[in-house]
Short mmCIF file of C-alpha atoms in Angstrom, two decimals:
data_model
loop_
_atom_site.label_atom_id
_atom_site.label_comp_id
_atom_site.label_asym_id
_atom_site.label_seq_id
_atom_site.Cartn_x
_atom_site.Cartn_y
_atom_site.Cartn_z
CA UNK A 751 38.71 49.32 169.04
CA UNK A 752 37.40 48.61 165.51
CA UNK A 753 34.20 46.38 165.68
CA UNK A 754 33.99 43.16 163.46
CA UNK A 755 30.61 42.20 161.65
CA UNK A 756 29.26 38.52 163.31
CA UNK A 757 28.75 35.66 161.99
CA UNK A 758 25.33 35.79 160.93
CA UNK A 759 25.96 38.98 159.27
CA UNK A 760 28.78 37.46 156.87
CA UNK A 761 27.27 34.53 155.69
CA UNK A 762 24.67 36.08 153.58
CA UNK A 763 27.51 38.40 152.14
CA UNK A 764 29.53 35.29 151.38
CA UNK A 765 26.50 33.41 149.78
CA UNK A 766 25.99 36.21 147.38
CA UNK A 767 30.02 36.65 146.80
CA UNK A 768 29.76 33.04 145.71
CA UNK A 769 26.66 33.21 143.65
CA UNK A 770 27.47 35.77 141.53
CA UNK A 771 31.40 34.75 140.98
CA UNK A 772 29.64 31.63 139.49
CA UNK A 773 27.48 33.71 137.59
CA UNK A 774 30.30 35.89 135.92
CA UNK A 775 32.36 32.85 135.53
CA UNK A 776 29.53 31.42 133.19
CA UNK A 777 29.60 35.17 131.90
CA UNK A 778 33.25 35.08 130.87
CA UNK A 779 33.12 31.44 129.53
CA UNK A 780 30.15 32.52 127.17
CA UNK A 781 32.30 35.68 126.08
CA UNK A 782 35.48 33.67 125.42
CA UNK A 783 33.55 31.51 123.11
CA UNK A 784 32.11 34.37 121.34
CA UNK A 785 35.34 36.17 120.69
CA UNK A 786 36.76 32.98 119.62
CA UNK A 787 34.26 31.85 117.20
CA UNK A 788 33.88 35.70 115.32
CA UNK A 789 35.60 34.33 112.13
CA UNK A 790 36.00 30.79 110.93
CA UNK A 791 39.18 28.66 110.61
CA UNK A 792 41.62 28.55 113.85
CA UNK A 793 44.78 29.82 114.45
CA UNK A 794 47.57 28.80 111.86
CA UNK A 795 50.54 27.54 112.89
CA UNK A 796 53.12 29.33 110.81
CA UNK A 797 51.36 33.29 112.09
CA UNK A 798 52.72 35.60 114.97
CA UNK A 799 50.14 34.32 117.21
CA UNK A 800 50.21 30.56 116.26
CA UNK A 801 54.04 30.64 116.90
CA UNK A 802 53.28 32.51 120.26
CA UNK A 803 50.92 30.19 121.20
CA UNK A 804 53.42 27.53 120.30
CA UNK A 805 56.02 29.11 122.27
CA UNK A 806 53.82 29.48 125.32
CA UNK A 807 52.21 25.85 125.39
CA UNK A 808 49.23 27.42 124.75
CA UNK A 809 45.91 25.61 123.58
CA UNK A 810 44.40 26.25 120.02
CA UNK A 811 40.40 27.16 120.09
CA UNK A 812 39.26 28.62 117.28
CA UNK A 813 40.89 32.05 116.81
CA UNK A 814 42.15 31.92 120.42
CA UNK A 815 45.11 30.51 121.92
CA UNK A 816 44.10 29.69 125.27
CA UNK A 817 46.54 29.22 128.44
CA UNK A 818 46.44 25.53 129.54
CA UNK A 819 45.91 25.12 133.36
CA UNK A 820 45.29 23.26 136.03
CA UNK A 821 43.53 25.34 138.46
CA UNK A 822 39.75 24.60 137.15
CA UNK A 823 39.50 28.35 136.82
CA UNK A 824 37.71 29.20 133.54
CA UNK A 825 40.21 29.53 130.68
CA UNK A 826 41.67 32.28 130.10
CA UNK A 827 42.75 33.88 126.47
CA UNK A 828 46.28 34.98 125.87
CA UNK A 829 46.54 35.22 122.01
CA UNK A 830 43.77 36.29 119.39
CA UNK A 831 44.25 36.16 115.83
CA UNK A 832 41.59 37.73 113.37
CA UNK A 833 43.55 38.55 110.75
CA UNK A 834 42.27 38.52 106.86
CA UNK A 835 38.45 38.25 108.71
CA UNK A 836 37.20 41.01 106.19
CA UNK A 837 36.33 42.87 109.40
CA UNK A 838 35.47 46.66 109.07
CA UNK A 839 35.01 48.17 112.61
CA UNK A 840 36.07 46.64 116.20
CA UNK A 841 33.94 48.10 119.16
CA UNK A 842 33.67 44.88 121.39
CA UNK A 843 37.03 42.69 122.18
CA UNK A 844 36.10 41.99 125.91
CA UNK A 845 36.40 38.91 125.58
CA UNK A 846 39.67 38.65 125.09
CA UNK A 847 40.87 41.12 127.79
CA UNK A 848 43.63 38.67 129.27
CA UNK A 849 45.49 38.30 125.82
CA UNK A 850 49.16 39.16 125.29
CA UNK A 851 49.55 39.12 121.41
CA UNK A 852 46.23 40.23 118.92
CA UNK A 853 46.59 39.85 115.06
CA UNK A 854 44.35 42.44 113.55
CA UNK A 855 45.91 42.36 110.31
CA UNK A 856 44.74 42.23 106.60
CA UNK A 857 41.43 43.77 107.66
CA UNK A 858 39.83 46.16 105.79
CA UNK A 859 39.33 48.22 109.12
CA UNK A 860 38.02 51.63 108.90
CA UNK A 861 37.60 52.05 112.44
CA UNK A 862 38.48 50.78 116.32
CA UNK A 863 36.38 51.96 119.06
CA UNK A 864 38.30 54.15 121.61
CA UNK A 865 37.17 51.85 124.44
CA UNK A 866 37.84 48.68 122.58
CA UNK A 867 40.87 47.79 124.25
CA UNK A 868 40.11 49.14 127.86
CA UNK A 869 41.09 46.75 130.27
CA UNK A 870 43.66 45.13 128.55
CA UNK A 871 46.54 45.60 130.94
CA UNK A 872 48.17 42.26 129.78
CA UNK A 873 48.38 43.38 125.95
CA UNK A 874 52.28 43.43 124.98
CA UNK A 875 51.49 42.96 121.15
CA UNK A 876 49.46 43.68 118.85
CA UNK A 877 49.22 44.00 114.80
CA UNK A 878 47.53 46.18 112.18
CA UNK A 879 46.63 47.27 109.17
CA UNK A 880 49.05 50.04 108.21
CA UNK A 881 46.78 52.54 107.98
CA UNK A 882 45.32 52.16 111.73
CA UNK A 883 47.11 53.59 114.79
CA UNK A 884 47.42 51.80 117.74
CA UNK A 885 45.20 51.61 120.40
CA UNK A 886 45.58 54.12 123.01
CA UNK A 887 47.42 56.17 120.21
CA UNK A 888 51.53 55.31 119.06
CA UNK A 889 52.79 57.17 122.13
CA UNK A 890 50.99 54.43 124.56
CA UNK A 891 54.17 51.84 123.10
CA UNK A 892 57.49 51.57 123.51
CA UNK A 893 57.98 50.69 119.78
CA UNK A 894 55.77 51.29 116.70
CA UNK A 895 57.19 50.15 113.39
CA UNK A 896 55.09 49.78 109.57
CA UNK A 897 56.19 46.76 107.97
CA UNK A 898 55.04 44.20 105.09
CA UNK A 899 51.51 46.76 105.25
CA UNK A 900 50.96 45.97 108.76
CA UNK A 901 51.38 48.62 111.72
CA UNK A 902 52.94 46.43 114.78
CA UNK A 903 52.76 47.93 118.19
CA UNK A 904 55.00 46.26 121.07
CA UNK A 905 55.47 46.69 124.47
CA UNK A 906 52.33 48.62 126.04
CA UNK A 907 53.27 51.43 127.95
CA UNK A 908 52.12 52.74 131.63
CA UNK A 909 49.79 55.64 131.95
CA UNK A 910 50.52 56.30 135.37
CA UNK A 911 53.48 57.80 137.11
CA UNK A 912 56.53 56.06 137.28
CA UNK A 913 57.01 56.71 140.96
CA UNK A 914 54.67 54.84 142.07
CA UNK A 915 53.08 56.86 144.35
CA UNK A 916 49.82 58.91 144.11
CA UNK A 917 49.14 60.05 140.42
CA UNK A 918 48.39 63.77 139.83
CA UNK A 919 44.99 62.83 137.70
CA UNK A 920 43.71 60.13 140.43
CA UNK A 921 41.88 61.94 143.85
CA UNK A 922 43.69 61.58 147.36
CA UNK A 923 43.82 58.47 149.48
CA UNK A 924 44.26 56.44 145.19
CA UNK A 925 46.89 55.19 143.33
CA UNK A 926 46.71 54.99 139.71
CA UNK A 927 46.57 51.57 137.77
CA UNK A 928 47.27 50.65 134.40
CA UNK A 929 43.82 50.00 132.75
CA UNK A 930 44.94 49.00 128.68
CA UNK A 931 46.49 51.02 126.37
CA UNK A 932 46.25 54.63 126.83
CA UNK A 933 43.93 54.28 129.87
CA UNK A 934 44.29 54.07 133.67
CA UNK A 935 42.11 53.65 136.54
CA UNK A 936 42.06 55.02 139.99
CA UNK A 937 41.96 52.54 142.93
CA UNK A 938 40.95 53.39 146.94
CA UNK A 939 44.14 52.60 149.13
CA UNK A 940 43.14 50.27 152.13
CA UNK A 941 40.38 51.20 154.20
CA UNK A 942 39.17 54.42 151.85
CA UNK A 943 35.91 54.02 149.42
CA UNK A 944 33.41 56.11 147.81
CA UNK A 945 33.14 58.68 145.81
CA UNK A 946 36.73 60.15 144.88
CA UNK A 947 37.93 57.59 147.89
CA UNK A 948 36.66 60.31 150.48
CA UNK A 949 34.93 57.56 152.95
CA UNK A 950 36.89 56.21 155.49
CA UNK A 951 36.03 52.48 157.43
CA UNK A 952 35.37 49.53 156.21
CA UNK A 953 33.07 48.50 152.87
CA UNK A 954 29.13 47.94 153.56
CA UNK A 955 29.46 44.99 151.86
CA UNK A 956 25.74 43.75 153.00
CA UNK A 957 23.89 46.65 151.62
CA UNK A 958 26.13 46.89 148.12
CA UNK A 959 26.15 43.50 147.42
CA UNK A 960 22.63 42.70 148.84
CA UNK A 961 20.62 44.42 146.10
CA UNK A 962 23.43 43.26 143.50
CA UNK A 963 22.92 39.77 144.64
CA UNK A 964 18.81 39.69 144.13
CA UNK A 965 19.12 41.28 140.93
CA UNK A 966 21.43 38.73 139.87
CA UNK A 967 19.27 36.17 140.60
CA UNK A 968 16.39 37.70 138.61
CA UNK A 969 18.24 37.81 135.40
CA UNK A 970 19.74 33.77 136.06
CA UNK A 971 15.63 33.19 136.59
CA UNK A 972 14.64 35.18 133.53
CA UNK A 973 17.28 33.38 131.41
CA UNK A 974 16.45 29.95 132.52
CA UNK A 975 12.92 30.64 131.77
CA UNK A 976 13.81 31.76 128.22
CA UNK A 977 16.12 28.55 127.81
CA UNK A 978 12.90 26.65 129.12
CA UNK A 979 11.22 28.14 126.37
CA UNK A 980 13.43 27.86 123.21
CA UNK A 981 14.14 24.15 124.48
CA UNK A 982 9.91 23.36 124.74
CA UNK A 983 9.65 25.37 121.02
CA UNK A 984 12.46 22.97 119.42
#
């Protein structure tokens, strides 16, 4: 008979769960804004992504179209457009991992970080300059077309398996995820973790999160100091 953790043993698990999903949710907020803000003007109506946006009852922010809910989770980015932003390299989009459609266009872009889409499983759309390939490479999309000097890549493709079953290039007791384009990610099936998903049982949640939990709480310490600081210097 598998044994259950008590009470006592769970709460402190769930304090720390709580404390740092606050903590990245203040995280991803900051990032959102970032992303949003990293050219000036907003979103034009009459553009691919303003007409998505549009289309989708989206929000305008900035360069962002943000999905309008109800749910009082923090807002969440499904179009980005930073087109004609005289921007020359793209390493860091992470902001906007959740979006659908990105307008990259009229850029004089000379170069896109391999990793700067990772994690963008929701990307369907996204536009270029012609002379940039899309991320994850032009085989990662069902359909890559050069038009009006801008490269447009549609419909992001799987990098797993189709079967849906185990993936040759994930370890045993995985399946394979899409992870953005041209990437994937290997997940434990129920009741495997570890390295290569080799442990068997249920997650030590106490002593992984533990550790993660204090540190946490250094860093919110160390920043509110800092903010004490700035604010006392003004």
């Amino acid at each position: 008979m598998k044994m259950k953790a008590g009470c006592s043993q769970l709460k402190p698990v769930v304090l720390i769960l709580i404390f740092n999903s606050c903590f990245y949710a203040s995280y991803q907020l900051t990032g959102l804004q970032q992303v949003c803000e990293l050219c000036s003007g907003a979103v034009l109506n009459g553009s691919a992504v303003g007409m998505f946006c549009s289309s989708s009852a989206g929000r305008i922010d900035g360069r962002c179209c943000l999905r309008n809910n109800n749910t009082g989770d923090p807002e969440h980015i499904i179009g980005l457009d930073l087109s004609n932003c005289s921007l020359t390299h793209m390493e860091d989009l992470q902001g906007a991992s959740t979006a659908l459609i990105i307008d990259l266009s009229r850029n004089p872009i000379v170069n896109i970080s391999d990793t700067a889409f990772q994690g963008f499983i929701e990307l369907n759309y996204t536009i270029l300059p012609q002379d940039i390939f899309c991320p994850g490479g032009n085989t990662s999309w069902e359909m890559v077309e050069v038009k009006d000097g801008n490269r447009l890549c549609e419909g992001q493709k799987n990098m797993c398996n189709q079967t849906g079953q185990l993936s040759l290039t994930c370890p045993e007791n995985s399946l394979c995820g899409p992870y953005g384009p041209g990437f994937f990610e290997c997940s434990c099936v129920d009741s495997y973790h570890g390295y290569k998903c080799l442990r068997e049982g249920e997650f030590p949640a106490l002593q992984v999160f533990g550790p993660l939990g204090a540190s946490t709480v250094v860093i919110s310490v160390l920043l509110w100091v800092t903010q004490r600081r700035k604010a006392k210097s003004l």
